Coordinates of C-alpha atoms in Angstrom, one line a residue:
X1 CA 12.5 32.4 17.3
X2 CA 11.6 30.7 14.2
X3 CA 11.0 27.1 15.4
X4 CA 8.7 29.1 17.9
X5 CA 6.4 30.5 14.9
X6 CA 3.8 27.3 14.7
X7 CA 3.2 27.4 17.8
X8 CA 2.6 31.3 18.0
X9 CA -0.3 30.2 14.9
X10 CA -1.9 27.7 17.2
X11 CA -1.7 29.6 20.2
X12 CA -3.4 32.3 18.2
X13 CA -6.3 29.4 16.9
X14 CA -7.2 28.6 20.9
X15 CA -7.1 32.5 21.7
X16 CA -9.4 33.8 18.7
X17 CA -11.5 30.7 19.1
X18 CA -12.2 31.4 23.0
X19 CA -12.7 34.8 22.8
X20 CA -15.0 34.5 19.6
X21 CA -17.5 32.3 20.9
X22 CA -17.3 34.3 24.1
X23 CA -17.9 37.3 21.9
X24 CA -20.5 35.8 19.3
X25 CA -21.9 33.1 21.4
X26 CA -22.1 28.9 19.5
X27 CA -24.2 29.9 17.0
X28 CA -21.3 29.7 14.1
X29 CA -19.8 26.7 15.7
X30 CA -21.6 24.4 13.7
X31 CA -19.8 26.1 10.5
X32 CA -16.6 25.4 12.2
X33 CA -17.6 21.6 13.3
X34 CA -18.5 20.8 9.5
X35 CA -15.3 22.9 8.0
X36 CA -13.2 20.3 10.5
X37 CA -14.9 17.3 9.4
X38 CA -14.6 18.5 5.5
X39 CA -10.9 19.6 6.2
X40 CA -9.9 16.4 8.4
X41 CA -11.3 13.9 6.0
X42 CA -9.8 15.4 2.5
X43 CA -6.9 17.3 3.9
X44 CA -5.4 16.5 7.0
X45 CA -5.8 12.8 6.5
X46 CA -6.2 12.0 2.7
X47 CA -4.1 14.8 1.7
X48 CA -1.3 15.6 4.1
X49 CA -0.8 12.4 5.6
X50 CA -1.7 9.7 2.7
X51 CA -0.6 11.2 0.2
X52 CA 2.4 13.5 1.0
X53 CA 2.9 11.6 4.1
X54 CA 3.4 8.5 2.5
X55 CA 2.6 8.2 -1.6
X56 CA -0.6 5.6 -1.0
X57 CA -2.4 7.1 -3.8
X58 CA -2.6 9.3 -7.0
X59 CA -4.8 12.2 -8.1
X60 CA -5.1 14.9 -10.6
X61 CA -3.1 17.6 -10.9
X62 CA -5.9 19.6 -10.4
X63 CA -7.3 18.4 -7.5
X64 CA -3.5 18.9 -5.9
X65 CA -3.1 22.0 -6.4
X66 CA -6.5 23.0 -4.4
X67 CA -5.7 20.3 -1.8
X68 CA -2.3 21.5 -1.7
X69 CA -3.4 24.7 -0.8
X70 CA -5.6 24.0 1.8
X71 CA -3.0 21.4 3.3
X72 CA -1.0 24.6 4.2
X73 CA -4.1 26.3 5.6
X74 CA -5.1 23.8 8.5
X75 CA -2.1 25.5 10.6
X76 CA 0.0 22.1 11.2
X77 CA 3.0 23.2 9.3
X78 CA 3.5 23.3 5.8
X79 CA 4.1 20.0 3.6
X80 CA 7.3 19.6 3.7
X81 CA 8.1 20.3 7.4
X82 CA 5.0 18.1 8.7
X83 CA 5.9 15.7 6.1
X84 CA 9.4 15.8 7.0
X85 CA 8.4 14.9 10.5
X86 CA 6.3 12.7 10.6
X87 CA 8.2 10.1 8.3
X88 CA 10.6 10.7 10.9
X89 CA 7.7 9.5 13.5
X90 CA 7.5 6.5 11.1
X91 CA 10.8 5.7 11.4
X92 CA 11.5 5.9 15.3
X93 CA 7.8 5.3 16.3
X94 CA 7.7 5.2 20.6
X95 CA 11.5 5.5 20.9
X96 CA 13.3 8.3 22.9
X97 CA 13.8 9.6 18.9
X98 CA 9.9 10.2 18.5
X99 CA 9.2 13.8 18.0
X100 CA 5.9 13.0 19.5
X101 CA 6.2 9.6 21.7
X102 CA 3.4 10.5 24.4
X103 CA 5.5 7.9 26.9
X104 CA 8.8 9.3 25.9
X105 CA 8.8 12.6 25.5
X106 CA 5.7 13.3 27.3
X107 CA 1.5 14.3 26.8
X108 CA 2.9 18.5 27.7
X109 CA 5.6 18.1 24.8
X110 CA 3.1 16.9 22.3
X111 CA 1.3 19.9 23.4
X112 CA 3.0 22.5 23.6
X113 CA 6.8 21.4 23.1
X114 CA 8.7 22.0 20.3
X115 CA 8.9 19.0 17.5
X116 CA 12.6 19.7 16.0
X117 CA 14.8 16.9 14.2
X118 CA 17.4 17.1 11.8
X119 CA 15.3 15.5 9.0
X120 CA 17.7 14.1 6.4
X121 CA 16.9 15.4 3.4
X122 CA 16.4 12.2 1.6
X123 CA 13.8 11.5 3.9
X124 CA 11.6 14.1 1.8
X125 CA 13.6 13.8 -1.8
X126 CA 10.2 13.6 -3.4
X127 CA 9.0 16.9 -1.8
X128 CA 12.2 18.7 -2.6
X129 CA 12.1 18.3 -6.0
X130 CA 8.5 20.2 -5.9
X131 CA 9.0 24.2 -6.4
X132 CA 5.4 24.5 -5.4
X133 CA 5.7 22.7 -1.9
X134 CA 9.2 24.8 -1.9
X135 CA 7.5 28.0 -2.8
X136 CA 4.8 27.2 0.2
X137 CA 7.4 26.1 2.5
X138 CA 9.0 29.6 2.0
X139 CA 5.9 31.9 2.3
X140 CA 4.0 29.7 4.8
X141 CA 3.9 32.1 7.5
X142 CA 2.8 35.0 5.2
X143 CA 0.0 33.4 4.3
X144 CA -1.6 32.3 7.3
X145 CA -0.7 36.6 8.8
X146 CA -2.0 37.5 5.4
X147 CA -5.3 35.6 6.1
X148 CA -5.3 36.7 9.8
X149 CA -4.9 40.3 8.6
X150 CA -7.6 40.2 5.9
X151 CA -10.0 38.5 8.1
X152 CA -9.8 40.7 10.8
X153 CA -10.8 43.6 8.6
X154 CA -13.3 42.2 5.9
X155 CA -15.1 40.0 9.0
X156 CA -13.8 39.1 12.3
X157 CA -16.9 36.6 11.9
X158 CA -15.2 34.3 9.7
X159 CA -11.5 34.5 11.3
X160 CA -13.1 33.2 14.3
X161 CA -15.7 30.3 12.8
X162 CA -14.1 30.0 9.6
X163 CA -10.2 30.1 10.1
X164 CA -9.7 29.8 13.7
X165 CA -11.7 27.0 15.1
X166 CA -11.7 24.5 11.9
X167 CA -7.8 25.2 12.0
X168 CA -7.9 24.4 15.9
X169 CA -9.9 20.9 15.8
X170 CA -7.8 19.9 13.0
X171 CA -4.6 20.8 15.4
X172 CA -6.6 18.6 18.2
X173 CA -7.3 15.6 16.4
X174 CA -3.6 15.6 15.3
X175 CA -2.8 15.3 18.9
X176 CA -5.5 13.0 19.1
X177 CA -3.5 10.7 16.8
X178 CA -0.3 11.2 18.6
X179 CA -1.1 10.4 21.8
X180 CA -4.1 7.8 22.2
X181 CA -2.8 4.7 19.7
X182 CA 0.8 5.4 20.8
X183 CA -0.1 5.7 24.9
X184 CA 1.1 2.3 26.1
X185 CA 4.2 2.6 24.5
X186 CA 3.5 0.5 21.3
X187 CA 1.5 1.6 18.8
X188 CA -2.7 0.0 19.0
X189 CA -5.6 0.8 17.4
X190 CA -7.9 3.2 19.0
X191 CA -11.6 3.2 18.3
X192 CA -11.8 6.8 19.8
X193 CA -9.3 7.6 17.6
X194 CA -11.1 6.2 14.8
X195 CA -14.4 8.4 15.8
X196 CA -13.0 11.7 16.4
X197 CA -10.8 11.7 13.1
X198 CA -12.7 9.9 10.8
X199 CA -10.8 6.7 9.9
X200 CA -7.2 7.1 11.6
X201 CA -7.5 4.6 14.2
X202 CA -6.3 1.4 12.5
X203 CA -3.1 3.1 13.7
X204 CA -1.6 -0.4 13.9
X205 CA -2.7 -1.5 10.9
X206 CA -1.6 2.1 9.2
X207 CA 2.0 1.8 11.1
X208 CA 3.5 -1.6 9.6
X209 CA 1.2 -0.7 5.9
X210 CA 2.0 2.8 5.6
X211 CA 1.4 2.3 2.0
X212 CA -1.7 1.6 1.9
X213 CA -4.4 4.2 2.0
X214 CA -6.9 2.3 3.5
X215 CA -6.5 1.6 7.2
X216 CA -9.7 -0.6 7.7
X217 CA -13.3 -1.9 6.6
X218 CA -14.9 1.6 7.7
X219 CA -12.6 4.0 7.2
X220 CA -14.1 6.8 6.0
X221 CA -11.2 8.9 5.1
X222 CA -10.2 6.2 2.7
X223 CA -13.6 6.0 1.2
X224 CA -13.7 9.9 0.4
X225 CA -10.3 8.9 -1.4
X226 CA -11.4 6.1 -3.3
X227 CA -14.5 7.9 -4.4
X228 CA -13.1 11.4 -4.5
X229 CA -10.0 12.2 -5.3
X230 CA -7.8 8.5 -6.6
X231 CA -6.9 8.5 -9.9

């Protein structure tokens, strides 16, 4: 049941999102559109997958811990798992051992399928030596029923345009990045890519630097780096 719980989480993103604006009508969406672009740019890509994905930068301690938190709020898995994972992606990229190979194991598995791999543990050595990403790998769940909970009491308003949604387009762009560079089988870049996440389509580029923070001339997740949050 377990390996069945982040998907439960999204599932519950689509069905609060569908029946809020069906309840509340679009007018909070744009809250939720400029909480995605916010969350994409400085935690989903800068945060989750620059930095913990792949060490291509430095910041303060301070600005970790926030960025940290908010890393395990997006509803993608906490750092160490998606982490864990996706260095595994690296690794076997568009082979029958991709967790998320849209020619291998399929568009409906990216979807809705269940990512599991044995993920050696020195693939993510530098995360388990973290009790704060350890901590938040434990009490992951907790927190996002803990937000649901609270929410749904203090203002079923925000769960819907403040948690649910953002959390949702940030789940969507993820696929995004899964299946449009990687859908002939090789890894390209993807202009569409590049618009709808904010500077993740240089997938090429990103796949053979994965060191490097920026992927390209406009990337605009790199620039909010750079200007933001690099030491």
């Amino acid at each position: 049941m377990k390996k069945y719980r982040i998907r439960i989480l999204q599932g519950f993103f689509l069905t609060a999102g569908v029946l809020g604006i069906a309840y509340y009508g679009l007018q909070g969406l744009l809250v939720s559109l400029l909480l995605y672009v916010l969350l994409e740019i400085f935690v989903g890509n800068a945060t989750l997958h620059r930095y913990y994905g792949h060490r291509s930068f430095e910041m303060a301690s301070w600005k970790e811990r926030i960025l940290r938190w908010l890393a395990h709020h997006i509803g993608v898995g906490s750092v160490l798992g998606w982490t864990g994972h996706h260095r595994w992606h690296h690794k076997y990229s568009d082979t029958e051992h991709d967790l998320h190979s849209p020619t291998k194991q399929g568009i409906m598995h990216i979807l809705f399928g269940i990512w599991d791999a044995n993920i050696p543990r020195n693939m993510v050595k530098d995360l388990l030596v973290d009790k704060n990403i350890i901590w938040w790998h434990k009490n992951y769940f907790r927190y996002h029923v803990t937000v649901i909970v609270v929410l749904a009491v203090i203002s079923p308003w925000a769960l819907v345009f403040v948690y649910a949604l953002p959390n949702l387009f940030c789940l969507l762009s993820g696929y995004a990045i899964a299946i449009l560079p990687h859908r002939s089988g090789e890894v390209k870049n993807d202009i569409l890519t590049e618009i709808l996440t904010f500077g993740e389509g240089a997938h090429e580029y990103h796949h053979d630097n994965p060191k490097e923070y920026k992927f390209s001339k406009y990337d605009i997740t790199a620039f909010a780096i750079n200007k933001f949050l690099k030491t």
